[in-house]
Amino acid sequence: MSHYFSIGLLHVVLALLSLTAIEAISLPDCQTVAPQQKTLTSVHTSFAHFVNAPFGIIFDSQKDVAFAALVGSRRNSTLGVLDTSTFTPHLIRQIPLPVAFESVAGVALTHDGQHILLAANTGGVLVDAARAIVGSPNAVVGTLNGITGNQTPGDGAIEVTVSLEDDFAFVSQEYGSSQTSNRGDIDVFRLHKPTANGSITTTAIGYLVLGHEVVGTTLSPDGSILYATSEGSAQNDTNFGTLSVIDVETLKTNPSKALLSTVLAGCSPVRTIVSSDGKTVWVTARASNHLLAFDAEKLVSEPSEALLASVQVGTLPVGLTFARNETRILTADSDRFNYTNATSGLSVVDVDAALAGQPSVLGRIPTGLFPREVAISPNGRTILVSDILSKEIQAIDVATLP
Ligand SMILES: *[C@@H]1O[C@H](CO)[C@@H](O)[C@H](O)[C@H]1NC(C)=O
Ligand SMILES: *[C@@H]1O[C@H](CO)[C@@H](O)[C@H](O)[C@H]1NC(C)=O
Ligand SMILES: *[C@@H]1O[C@H](CO)[C@@H](O)[C@H](O)[C@H]1NC(C)=O
Ligand SMILES: *[C@@H]1O[C@H](CO)[C@@H](O)[C@H](O)[C@H]1NC(C)=O
Ligand SMILES: *[C@@H]1O[C@H](CO)[C@@H](O)[C@H](O)[C@H]1NC(C)=O
Ligand SMILES: *[C@@H]1O[C@H](CO)[C@@H](O)[C@H](O)[C@H]1NC(C)=O
């Protein structure tokens, strides 16, 4: 009797626990300073200093090289080519960029590894990776120019994402223009095949208007979906921003019809990554100081049930990356508004614990000022962080992460 009674009680307790767990997943409100985290003192890190301020950063797919968008103060932004054969990267050279694309931000690499794309102004710049690495002339091989007639959907490009076949580029325009009713948008560009001398012509196809301040974009591993964050929703009836799910095939031909679904995603969601199985979409909700996880399938089929996890990280997280075969996520907690009693840093998150609703932040790695974007090397051993305000690129030794 007492045996059955205690099993019954156990079931009641388990049911209550699981109810609590389900209720615990709701969107986090806006927050100013995040609670202090334990500082990880045993993580090996090192800093390289620059004259220009590093924004986007990405590793080359073949060589021990990384590329960084270096924002200049005098319309002299460049693409920095970094030697990463040593733990602390060092600058090999800078490729000058056309002045019309001085406001350089995010960086991407084509899937064939041959071209670097920089998001800037009305679209961006295309650079030949091999030419940039060896320093041969004409490394800049094309531009993405969103101006059609005398109108442009936006002049504040933040990120660029390339289609799986490397034939289209999708650029987030943070503020849009009067043409987009001052909402942000995704500009769509066709990338034509390189000519004999390596130059690439591009065609502006159109744009998809989303919420306010469209910033982070990422492609699903099978290339069929583009995810994009808007810091504010299109409606302005909530503090929350949104995560949008976009059909890539439609985006290529008929951009304004490509939106599949939109969910609220905390306060000022700014960057997003997808797991390599395509099942989980992670978002930094900057003004919530939280990392959110969404079920990719439910984002379309059952959006109100898509939120899987909500993790308290540090103050104002922006960039994020997976590490250690996707068992860890690092968020770049920017502290970009320099709140009293807040610190910048990288939160190290245990992915399985986060998805199980368990405590999952393993601690904080100190950084320079305003860590913004994060990249991991193809061999998974090194993470580079652009500390844009202190003009540093910081290397993290992945083997020393908890
Ligand atoms: C850009 O201009 C600033 C101000 O003149 C200068 O300090 C900096 O070195 C320049 N950067 C490059 C890459 O030339
Ligand atoms: C490359 O070829 C295109 C035409 O195919 C031409 O418009 C362009 O000026 C050439 N660029 C250089 C650097 O020679
Ligand atoms: C909505 O909010 C954005 C900022 O997120 C602002 O720029 C825009 O003017 C607002 N629109 C309206 C109609 O209030
Ligand atoms: C990642 O997984 C692969 C195979 O599944 C394994 O060989 C490798 O050691 C793992 N790497 C890390 C950093 O755990
Ligand atoms: C951040 O604020 C403190 C005062 O709270 C000030 O001393 C410091 O210079 C500020 N840092 C930056 C980078 O603005
Ligand atoms: C900052 O932290 C100190 C020490 O904990 C505390 O006394 C102070 O009230 C805090 N200031 C703010 C603005 O939170």
PDB file of C-alpha atoms and ligand atoms in Angstrom, residues 323-325 327 379-380 398, ligand 4:
ATOM      1  CA  ALA A 323      31.636  25.958 -29.775  1.00  0.00           C
ATOM      2  CA  ARG A 324      32.733  22.379 -28.974  1.00  0.00           C
ATOM      3  CA  ASN A 325      30.456  20.574 -31.421  1.00  0.00           C
ATOM      4  CA  THR A 327      27.642  21.735 -26.751  1.00  0.00           C
ATOM      5  CA  ASN A 379      38.957  23.490 -36.840  1.00  0.00           C
ATOM      6  CA  GLY A 380      36.932  24.704 -33.837  1.00  0.00           C
ATOM      7  CA  VAL A 398      38.363  26.825 -27.031  1.00  0.00           C
TER       8      VAL A 398
HETATM    9  C1  LIG B   4      33.387  16.741 -32.257  1.00  0.00           C
HETATM   10  O1  LIG B   4      32.834  15.522 -32.720  1.00  0.00           O
HETATM   11  C2  LIG B   4      33.717  14.781 -33.518  1.00  0.00           C
HETATM   12  C3  LIG B   4      32.984  13.563 -34.064  1.00  0.00           C
HETATM   13  O2  LIG B   4      31.685  13.486 -33.642  1.00  0.00           O
HETATM   14  C4  LIG B   4      34.939  14.390 -32.698  1.00  0.00           C
HETATM   15  O3  LIG B   4      35.855  13.688 -33.520  1.00  0.00           O
HETATM   16  C5  LIG B   4      35.599  15.643 -32.148  1.00  0.00           C
HETATM   17  O4  LIG B   4      36.652  15.292 -31.294  1.00  0.00           O
HETATM   18  C6  LIG B   4      34.592  16.485 -31.401  1.00  0.00           C
HETATM   19  N1  LIG B   4      35.240  17.748 -31.064  1.00  0.00           N
HETATM   20  C7  LIG B   4      35.154  18.283 -29.854  1.00  0.00           C
HETATM   21  C8  LIG B   4      35.871  19.587 -29.683  1.00  0.00           C
HETATM   22  O5  LIG B   4      34.547  17.772 -28.947  1.00  0.00           O
END
